[in-house]
Short mmCIF file of C-alpha atoms in Angstrom, two decimals:
data_model
loop_
_atom_site.label_atom_id
_atom_site.label_comp_id
_atom_site.label_asym_id
_atom_site.label_seq_id
_atom_site.Cartn_x
_atom_site.Cartn_y
_atom_site.Cartn_z
CA MET K 702 114.07 96.03 86.86
CA GLN K 703 112.31 97.54 84.23
CA CYS K 704 113.45 101.23 86.45
CA MET K 705 117.14 100.07 85.49
CA ALA K 706 116.61 99.60 82.12
CA LEU K 707 114.86 102.79 81.92
CA VAL K 708 117.81 104.47 83.42
CA GLU K 709 120.34 102.73 80.95
CA GLU K 710 117.75 104.31 77.72
CA LEU K 711 117.92 107.47 79.47
CA ARG K 712 121.80 107.40 79.65
CA ALA K 713 122.00 106.26 75.83
CA ALA K 714 119.53 109.28 74.79
CA LEU K 715 121.81 111.76 76.73
CA GLY K 716 124.98 110.43 78.36
CA PRO K 717 126.18 109.33 81.26
CA ASN K 718 126.84 112.37 83.10
CA ALA K 719 123.28 113.55 82.54
CA VAL K 720 121.54 111.36 84.13
CA LEU K 721 121.89 111.43 87.94
CA THR K 722 120.84 108.49 90.40
CA ASP K 723 122.92 108.63 92.89
CA THR K 724 120.57 109.89 96.21
CA ASP K 725 123.21 111.93 97.94
CA VAL K 726 122.61 114.34 94.96
CA THR K 727 119.31 113.78 93.59
CA SER K 728 118.02 115.02 96.77
CA ALA K 729 118.81 118.56 95.99
CA TYR K 730 116.91 118.18 92.97
CA GLN K 731 113.45 116.70 95.38
CA ARG K 732 112.15 120.18 96.70
CA ASP K 733 111.64 123.64 95.91
CA MET K 734 111.29 126.52 98.11
CA MET K 735 108.27 125.81 99.44
CA PRO K 736 108.80 124.06 103.20
CA LEU K 737 104.79 122.85 103.79
CA ALA K 738 104.99 120.61 99.76
CA PRO K 739 105.25 117.59 99.97
CA TYR K 740 107.75 115.93 98.10
CA GLY K 741 109.32 112.06 97.34
CA SER K 742 112.31 110.51 95.20
CA PRO K 743 112.31 110.12 92.42
CA LEU K 744 114.99 107.66 90.57
CA ALA K 745 116.32 109.61 88.07
CA VAL K 746 117.58 113.93 87.37
CA VAL K 747 117.84 114.30 83.50
CA LEU K 748 119.45 117.14 82.30
CA PRO K 749 118.61 117.09 78.60
CA THR K 750 120.38 119.97 76.60
CA ASP K 751 118.12 120.24 73.62
CA THR K 752 114.66 119.78 72.64
CA GLU K 753 115.39 116.66 71.32
CA GLY K 754 116.77 115.15 74.33
CA VAL K 755 113.54 116.10 76.27
CA GLN K 756 111.99 114.46 73.71
CA ALA K 757 114.01 111.36 74.57
CA VAL K 758 113.27 111.21 77.88
CA VAL K 759 109.31 111.98 77.66
CA ARG K 760 108.96 108.96 74.90
CA ALA K 761 111.27 106.81 77.25
CA CYS K 762 109.16 107.64 80.08
CA ALA K 763 105.72 107.25 78.94
CA ALA K 764 106.68 103.94 77.34
CA ALA K 765 107.51 102.98 80.99
CA GLY K 766 105.27 104.46 82.80
CA VAL K 767 106.98 106.58 85.13
CA PRO K 768 105.94 110.30 85.54
CA ILE K 769 107.72 113.32 85.11
CA VAL K 770 108.44 116.58 87.00
CA PRO K 771 109.61 119.02 85.04
CA ARG K 772 112.01 121.85 86.92
CA GLY K 773 113.97 125.07 86.98
CA ALA K 774 115.98 126.25 89.22
CA GLY K 775 113.94 125.69 91.76
CA SER K 776 113.01 128.86 93.45
CA GLY K 777 109.05 128.16 93.02
CA LEU K 778 107.03 128.50 96.02
CA SER K 779 104.06 125.98 95.71
CA GLY K 780 105.74 122.97 95.29
CA ALA K 781 104.80 122.86 91.59
CA ALA K 782 108.23 121.02 91.01
CA ASN K 783 108.17 118.98 94.38
CA ALA K 784 109.05 115.14 93.14
CA VAL K 785 106.75 112.27 93.32
CA ASP K 786 108.29 108.86 94.32
CA GLY K 787 110.15 107.07 91.39
CA CYS K 788 109.53 109.75 88.64
CA VAL K 789 112.04 111.21 86.63
CA VAL K 790 113.48 115.03 87.06
CA LEU K 791 113.69 116.58 84.09
CA VAL K 792 115.66 119.67 84.91
CA THR K 793 115.88 122.35 81.83
CA THR K 794 119.11 124.75 83.73
CA LYS K 795 121.37 123.41 80.82
CA MET K 796 119.14 124.99 77.66
CA ASN K 797 120.46 127.84 78.89
CA ALA K 798 121.13 129.88 75.23
CA ILE K 799 119.51 133.02 74.10
CA LEU K 800 119.01 131.93 71.27
CA GLU K 801 117.85 135.58 68.80
CA ILE K 802 117.12 138.85 70.04
CA ASP K 803 115.23 140.55 67.15
CA ALA K 804 116.01 143.70 67.85
CA ASP K 805 114.01 145.31 65.18
CA ASN K 806 110.23 143.57 66.20
CA ARG K 807 111.24 143.96 69.86
CA LEU K 808 111.58 139.81 70.66
CA ALA K 809 114.08 137.68 71.96
CA VAL K 810 113.79 133.67 71.59
CA VAL K 811 115.63 131.33 74.13
CA GLU K 812 115.85 128.51 75.97
CA PRO K 813 114.27 127.43 79.63
CA GLY K 814 116.98 127.59 81.50
CA VAL K 815 118.41 130.81 80.86
CA VAL K 816 118.30 133.19 84.15
CA ASN K 817 115.53 135.82 84.00
CA LEU K 818 118.33 138.54 85.00
CA ASP K 819 120.99 137.57 82.71
CA LEU K 820 118.24 137.89 79.60
CA ARG K 821 117.54 141.19 81.11
CA GLY K 822 120.92 142.18 80.85
CA ALA K 823 121.18 141.12 77.39
CA VAL K 824 118.09 142.62 75.51
CA GLU K 825 119.01 146.01 77.66
CA LYS K 826 122.82 145.92 75.18
CA ASN K 827 119.86 146.36 72.56
CA GLY K 828 117.93 149.01 74.17
CA LEU K 829 115.24 146.84 74.99
CA PHE K 830 113.43 145.33 78.31
CA TYR K 831 112.07 142.34 79.48
CA PRO K 832 109.30 143.05 82.03
CA PRO K 833 108.95 140.12 83.82
CA ASP K 834 111.15 140.50 87.49
CA PRO K 835 110.30 137.92 89.58
CA SER K 836 112.11 138.51 93.26
CA SER K 837 114.20 135.58 92.75
CA TYR K 838 115.12 137.53 89.04
CA ASP K 839 118.67 136.97 90.01
CA TRP K 840 118.58 132.81 90.01
CA CYS K 841 115.08 132.02 88.63
CA THR K 842 114.93 130.70 84.76
CA ILE K 843 112.24 131.58 82.03
CA GLY K 844 111.57 128.41 82.53
CA GLY K 845 110.44 128.52 85.27
CA ASN K 846 108.63 131.88 85.09
CA LEU K 847 106.57 130.60 82.21
CA SER K 848 105.85 126.80 84.00
CA THR K 849 104.27 129.10 86.88
CA ASN K 850 103.37 132.53 84.96
CA ALA K 851 105.31 134.04 87.65
CA GLY K 852 104.95 138.34 88.61
CA GLY K 853 107.01 140.01 90.65
CA LEU K 854 107.48 144.09 90.87
CA CYS K 855 106.53 145.36 88.02
CA CYS K 856 103.19 143.91 87.39
CA VAL K 857 101.28 147.00 87.69
CA LYS K 858 101.98 148.51 84.93
CA TYR K 859 103.93 145.61 82.77
CA GLY K 860 101.91 142.45 83.41
CA VAL K 861 102.66 138.94 84.48
CA THR K 862 104.74 136.85 82.58
CA THR K 863 102.08 135.73 80.02
CA ASP K 864 101.49 138.91 79.09
CA SER K 865 105.96 138.99 77.67
CA VAL K 866 105.13 135.58 75.68
CA LEU K 867 103.81 135.22 71.91
CA GLY K 868 104.76 132.05 71.56
CA LEU K 869 106.23 128.59 72.91
CA GLU K 870 107.95 125.30 71.26
CA VAL K 871 106.18 122.39 73.97
CA VAL K 872 107.19 118.54 73.95
CA LEU K 873 103.60 116.97 74.49
CA ALA K 874 103.22 113.46 76.58
CA ASP K 875 104.03 111.60 73.40
CA GLY K 876 107.51 113.12 72.39
CA GLU K 877 105.73 115.03 69.62
CA LEU K 878 106.81 118.39 69.59
CA LEU K 879 104.30 121.59 69.76
CA LYS K 880 104.76 124.62 68.20
CA THR K 881 102.17 127.74 69.76
CA GLY K 882 101.75 131.24 68.65
CA ARG K 883 103.88 133.66 66.44
CA ARG K 884 106.10 136.48 66.73
CA THR K 885 103.79 139.09 64.50
CA VAL K 886 102.22 141.60 67.01
CA LYS K 887 99.14 140.36 66.05
CA GLY K 888 97.40 136.94 65.53
CA VAL K 889 94.49 135.14 66.26
CA ALA K 890 94.63 132.12 64.54
CA GLY K 891 92.42 129.38 66.41
CA TYR K 892 93.02 128.79 70.03
CA ASP K 893 95.68 130.96 72.15
CA LEU K 894 97.65 127.46 73.61
CA THR K 895 100.02 129.79 74.51
CA LYS K 896 98.62 131.10 77.32
CA LEU K 897 97.43 128.01 77.61
CA PHE K 898 100.98 126.19 78.83
CA VAL K 899 101.66 129.19 80.26
CA GLY K 900 101.63 128.68 83.74
CA SER K 901 100.28 125.20 83.39
CA GLU K 902 103.25 124.31 85.93
CA GLY K 903 104.63 121.39 84.22
CA THR K 904 101.38 119.28 84.17
CA LEU K 905 100.74 119.43 80.23
CA GLY K 906 103.96 119.67 78.21
CA VAL K 907 107.95 120.94 78.51
CA ILE K 908 108.50 124.16 77.65
CA THR K 909 112.01 123.86 75.65
CA LYS K 910 112.16 127.56 73.56
CA ALA K 911 110.28 130.76 74.30
CA THR K 912 109.09 133.33 71.82
CA LEU K 913 108.89 136.63 74.40
CA ALA K 914 108.09 140.25 73.47
CA LEU K 915 110.31 142.95 74.30
CA ARG K 916 109.24 146.70 75.00
CA PRO K 917 112.00 150.05 74.98
CA LEU K 918 114.28 150.28 77.90
CA PRO K 919 112.07 152.73 80.23
CA GLN K 920 113.50 155.41 81.58
CA ALA K 921 115.64 155.84 84.48
CA PRO K 922 112.95 155.67 87.71
CA VAL K 923 112.23 158.39 90.24
CA THR K 924 111.41 157.04 93.27
CA LEU K 925 108.77 158.25 95.61
CA VAL K 926 108.09 156.44 99.59
CA ALA K 927 105.33 157.48 102.35
CA ALA K 928 105.09 156.55 105.82
CA PHE K 929 101.24 155.53 107.51
CA ASN K 930 100.46 155.47 110.99
CA THR K 931 97.47 153.52 109.78
CA THR K 932 96.87 149.86 106.83
CA GLU K 933 93.95 151.85 106.65
CA ALA K 934 95.53 155.23 105.60
CA ALA K 935 97.92 153.61 103.32
CA GLY K 936 95.43 151.42 101.82
CA ILE K 937 93.02 154.63 101.21
CA ALA K 938 96.78 156.40 99.49
CA VAL K 939 96.71 153.04 97.16
CA SER K 940 92.94 153.20 95.83
CA ALA K 941 92.98 156.87 95.04
CA VAL K 942 96.42 156.20 93.26
CA VAL K 943 94.40 154.03 91.10
CA ARG K 944 90.73 155.70 91.03
CA GLU K 945 93.07 158.62 89.57
CA GLY K 946 94.34 156.43 86.83
CA LEU K 947 97.98 156.87 87.15
CA VAL K 948 99.71 153.92 86.71
CA PRO K 949 103.40 153.73 88.54
CA SER K 950 106.01 151.30 87.27
CA LEU K 951 105.98 149.93 90.42
CA MET K 952 103.74 150.03 93.46
CA GLU K 953 104.99 148.36 97.26
CA ILE K 954 103.45 148.04 100.13
CA MET K 955 105.84 146.58 103.58
CA ASP K 956 104.16 146.36 106.92
CA ARG K 957 105.09 147.61 109.82
CA THR K 958 106.91 144.02 110.72
CA SER K 959 108.32 144.00 107.67
CA ILE K 960 109.69 147.20 108.02
CA GLU K 961 111.57 146.70 110.80
CA ALA K 962 112.87 143.34 110.27
CA VAL K 963 114.49 145.12 107.21
CA GLU K 964 115.77 148.12 109.51
CA THR K 965 117.47 145.59 112.03
CA TYR K 966 119.06 143.06 109.57
CA LEU K 967 120.00 146.13 107.24
CA LYS K 968 121.03 147.85 109.77
CA THR K 969 119.97 151.47 108.34
CA GLU K 970 116.50 153.40 109.12
CA LEU K 971 114.05 153.79 106.15
CA GLY K 972 113.22 157.26 107.40
CA ALA K 973 109.07 155.59 108.51
CA GLY K 974 109.35 156.67 111.98
CA PRO K 975 109.19 154.81 115.07
CA GLY K 976 105.07 155.09 114.55
CA CYS K 977 105.30 153.53 110.93
CA ALA K 978 102.47 150.66 109.93
CA ALA K 979 103.44 150.86 106.73
CA LEU K 980 105.55 152.00 103.84
CA LEU K 981 104.97 152.50 100.02
CA ILE K 982 107.26 152.77 97.73
CA CYS K 983 106.67 154.12 94.10
CA GLN K 984 108.50 154.49 91.34
CA SER K 985 107.94 155.84 87.54
CA ASP K 986 109.87 155.15 84.80
CA ALA K 987 108.59 157.63 82.75
CA GLY K 988 111.52 159.93 82.15
CA ALA K 989 112.82 162.34 85.42
CA GLU K 990 110.27 165.17 84.25
CA THR K 991 107.35 163.13 83.65
CA GLY K 992 108.06 160.62 86.33
CA MET K 993 108.85 163.62 88.66
CA ARG K 994 105.05 164.65 87.60
CA GLU K 995 103.52 161.67 88.23
CA LEU K 996 104.96 161.44 92.08
CA ALA K 997 103.43 164.96 93.08
CA VAL K 998 99.91 163.96 92.07
CA ILE K 999 101.05 160.68 94.48
CA GLU K 1000 102.57 162.78 97.19
CA GLN K 1001 99.22 164.72 97.58
CA LEU K 1002 97.20 161.69 97.53
CA CYS K 1003 98.98 160.12 99.65
CA THR K 1004 99.29 163.45 101.92
CA ASP K 1005 95.54 163.76 101.79
CA ALA K 1006 95.24 160.42 103.57
CA GLY K 1007 97.06 161.23 106.17
CA ALA K 1008 100.71 160.14 105.34
CA GLU K 1009 103.13 160.95 108.05
CA LEU K 1010 106.28 161.86 105.92
CA VAL K 1011 106.30 161.99 102.16
CA TYR K 1012 109.51 161.59 100.17
CA ALA K 1013 110.40 161.82 95.74
CA THR K 1014 113.99 161.15 94.50
CA GLU K 1015 115.34 161.86 91.43
CA ASP K 1016 118.30 159.91 92.52
CA VAL K 1017 119.21 156.57 91.18
CA SER K 1018 120.87 155.08 93.81
CA GLU K 1019 118.28 155.83 96.57
CA GLY K 1020 115.82 154.00 94.63
CA ARG K 1021 117.77 151.66 94.18
CA ASP K 1022 118.42 151.19 98.42
CA LEU K 1023 114.90 151.53 98.83
CA LEU K 1024 113.98 148.52 96.12
CA THR K 1025 116.94 146.64 98.20
CA ALA K 1026 115.09 147.08 101.22
CA ARG K 1027 111.69 145.67 99.61
CA ARG K 1028 113.11 142.85 98.19
CA ALA K 1029 116.06 141.70 101.14
CA VAL K 1030 112.30 141.41 103.77
CA LEU K 1031 112.35 137.19 103.16
CA THR K 1032 116.45 137.90 103.97
CA ALA K 1033 115.86 139.72 107.04
CA LEU K 1034 112.99 137.73 108.54
CA GLU K 1035 115.17 134.59 107.90
CA VAL K 1036 116.95 136.43 111.31
CA TYR K 1037 113.34 135.42 113.53
CA GLY K 1038 113.33 131.51 112.07
CA ALA K 1039 112.32 129.81 108.95
CA TRP K 1040 109.60 131.52 107.07
CA LEU K 1041 105.99 130.48 104.81
CA THR K 1042 105.55 132.73 102.62
CA ASP K 1043 102.20 133.21 101.31
CA ASP K 1044 100.93 134.34 97.96
CA VAL K 1045 97.01 136.10 97.63
CA CYS K 1046 95.96 138.70 95.70
CA VAL K 1047 92.72 140.77 96.88
CA PRO K 1048 90.91 143.96 95.46
CA ARG K 1049 93.49 146.76 95.97
CA THR K 1050 90.64 148.67 97.77
CA ARG K 1051 90.80 145.72 100.21
CA ILE K 1052 94.49 145.75 101.53
CA ALA K 1053 94.49 146.90 104.66
CA GLU K 1054 91.54 144.24 105.66
CA LEU K 1055 94.03 141.66 104.51
CA ILE K 1056 96.43 142.96 106.28
CA ALA K 1057 94.46 143.56 109.77
CA GLY K 1058 93.63 140.27 109.22
CA CYS K 1059 96.95 139.22 109.37
CA GLU K 1060 97.59 140.84 112.51
CA ARG K 1061 94.56 138.61 113.76
CA VAL K 1062 96.01 135.22 113.03
CA SER K 1063 99.60 136.72 114.11
CA ALA K 1064 97.40 136.95 117.32
CA GLU K 1065 95.39 133.64 117.39
CA VAL K 1066 98.79 131.64 116.26
CA ASP K 1067 101.17 133.32 118.32
CA LEU K 1068 103.76 133.37 115.57
CA ARG K 1069 105.00 136.15 113.98
CA ILE K 1070 103.68 137.62 110.45
CA ALA K 1071 105.03 140.32 108.17
CA VAL K 1072 103.12 141.58 105.24
CA VAL K 1073 104.85 142.59 102.46
CA GLY K 1074 103.31 143.88 98.56
CA HIS K 1075 102.56 144.38 95.75
CA ALA K 1076 100.11 146.99 96.35
CA GLY K 1077 99.45 148.51 92.46
CA ASP K 1078 97.88 145.13 91.57
CA GLY K 1079 97.04 143.46 95.43
CA ASN K 1080 99.03 140.32 95.37
CA MET K 1081 100.54 140.34 99.34
CA HIS K 1082 102.57 138.19 100.28
CA PRO K 1083 101.98 137.56 103.97
CA THR K 1084 105.28 135.72 105.69
CA ILE K 1085 104.90 133.67 108.23
CA VAL K 1086 107.55 132.85 110.94
CA TYR K 1087 108.19 129.70 112.95
CA ASP K 1088 110.81 127.57 114.40
CA PRO K 1089 111.73 124.87 111.76
CA THR K 1090 112.67 122.19 114.73
CA SER K 1091 109.26 123.29 116.53
CA GLU K 1092 106.05 120.84 115.64
CA ASP K 1093 103.65 123.03 117.36
CA GLU K 1094 105.46 126.04 115.75
CA PHE K 1095 105.23 124.65 111.83
CA SER K 1096 101.07 123.23 112.52
CA ARG K 1097 100.86 126.47 113.91
CA ALA K 1098 102.18 128.32 111.01
CA ARG K 1099 100.79 126.05 108.69
CA LYS K 1100 96.97 126.67 110.01
CA ALA K 1101 98.10 130.70 109.71
CA PHE K 1102 98.62 129.58 105.91
CA ASP K 1103 95.60 128.35 105.18
CA GLU K 1104 93.50 131.09 107.44
CA ILE K 1105 95.60 133.93 105.18
CA LEU K 1106 94.18 131.81 102.20
CA ALA K 1107 90.58 131.99 103.98
CA ILE K 1108 90.57 135.29 104.40
CA GLY K 1109 91.44 136.66 100.68
CA LEU K 1110 88.75 134.57 98.99
CA ALA K 1111 86.59 135.80 101.75
CA LEU K 1112 87.88 139.73 100.73
CA GLY K 1113 86.98 138.53 96.83
CA GLY K 1114 90.73 137.98 95.88
CA THR K 1115 92.20 134.63 94.65
CA VAL K 1116 94.52 131.67 96.16
CA THR K 1117 97.45 132.38 94.28
CA GLY K 1118 98.57 135.92 92.79
CA GLU K 1119 101.74 134.93 90.94
CA HIS K 1120 103.77 131.53 92.51
CA GLY K 1121 101.07 129.18 91.36
CA ILE K 1122 98.97 125.70 92.90
CA GLY K 1123 101.43 122.97 92.80
CA LYS K 1124 101.40 120.98 95.38
CA ILE K 1125 100.27 123.17 98.07
CA LYS K 1126 97.15 125.01 97.54
CA ARG K 1127 95.37 122.01 95.26
CA GLU K 1128 92.36 121.99 97.91
CA TRP K 1129 92.03 125.77 97.58
CA LEU K 1130 91.94 125.45 93.47
CA ALA K 1131 89.26 123.33 93.79
CA ARG K 1132 87.74 125.90 96.32
CA GLU K 1133 87.92 128.75 93.93
CA ILE K 1134 87.09 127.62 90.36
CA GLY K 1135 84.02 125.44 91.81
CA PRO K 1136 83.36 122.30 90.28
CA VAL K 1137 82.89 123.18 86.95
CA GLY K 1138 85.79 124.62 86.63
CA LEU K 1139 87.65 121.82 88.33
CA ARG K 1140 86.07 119.54 85.26
CA VAL K 1141 87.53 121.12 82.79
CA HIS K 1142 91.09 121.50 84.23
CA ARG K 1143 90.80 118.02 84.40
CA GLU K 1144 89.43 117.39 80.87
CA ILE K 1145 92.39 119.39 79.51
CA LYS K 1146 94.72 117.66 81.23
CA ARG K 1147 93.48 114.02 79.96
CA ALA K 1148 93.49 115.13 76.35
CA LEU K 1149 96.84 116.45 76.54
CA ASP K 1150 98.05 113.41 78.90
CA PRO K 1151 95.96 110.84 78.96
CA GLY K 1152 98.73 108.46 81.31
CA ASN K 1153 99.15 111.37 83.49
CA VAL K 1154 103.09 111.41 82.90
CA PHE K 1155 103.78 115.28 83.59
CA ASN K 1156 103.48 116.33 87.39
CA PRO K 1157 101.16 114.49 88.79
CA GLY K 1158 99.02 115.17 91.90
CA SER K 1159 99.88 119.19 91.07
CA MET K 1160 97.79 121.75 90.90
CA PHE K 1161 94.20 118.87 91.06
CA SER K 1162 94.20 115.23 91.46
CA LEU K 1163 93.13 113.03 88.20
#
């Protein structure tokens, strides 16, 4: 009875079309793209169109003791946006306005439902650039990127999402609106609450507006591809690039399994050759002449490391084709079955060891594991392929997932470089940050959300 009263209150606040309760419809909002993460059945799905609507939902749910799970487009890979039984899933995709582009101060003010690629296209018309570029950039939303502190291919030079955020507006658990940050280049007044909320996975509040830092539009990139007969040689090349002090705008790595899958899927050859164990793709957006000088140094470093083939080009279309191949890895692996992608980040000097560890795990569980990732920052995405109709293969895939996380930690890394903790890595967060770190997390959560309204059970339990 109380639940029905809440639904009616939500309809009165948002309008009947903005509150969904038909299970055939709400089932589409139960989970994100992570198949291992648990999920439940929501009481309702709401789609507010403004901050006032979000505040009304939060106040109503808090009063009724009903949890809220904030959600963007659902492109996440950690289960952070997964529903819990009886919750209200608060979807921000209808709040999709680019409110301001200030070219003189190089900033944009946006709502959380703006699609990443749409923002990039809009600011590009003003000669500006929004760097964060998750692989799902053509459909993921800024709100989701903020909540998970998403990364992407350009992190080696431009950092993750938080490095492009100046300020936020956040609806708190009592329905009040918190404004954090600034519009200025510098500002150190008080605690950095902006960075607290970025990456909090919807556990502390609902982001309704963001002020984002923009950069001048880079020059057209020049591209280099290098093929290696061993992953160790590729790892040596990556370390050499870092040691040399070079900062390419992109440095990606693909292992043998990834290369073979993409070549089969795209029906093309990447030029790697039959003996290629690893492919390194680098770009520089420093401008054609400067960029080619930078790539010439990287070319020599790759050759010295034992590359069998190195090719550099100023042709933008060639570079785009290589990145298309890199971005196609997950789609290519679907030919062999369902995929489960991991997200570990290790010191760049230990990338080859991680790949070797994944090869051992692949042999142990007898499943295909492809490794692709951001070599420039050490963030790797080992991806396990399995038959979703087989309980045995699913169990082996889960075992492989956990073993890869353990390898990442043992190599001095972290269990997530950009996907977040969500509902799939809670025990791993505790293992990584330790009891004191976990206690501090819980105290912050209790201070800001004493009723545990927002996304209960995500990241950690209370």
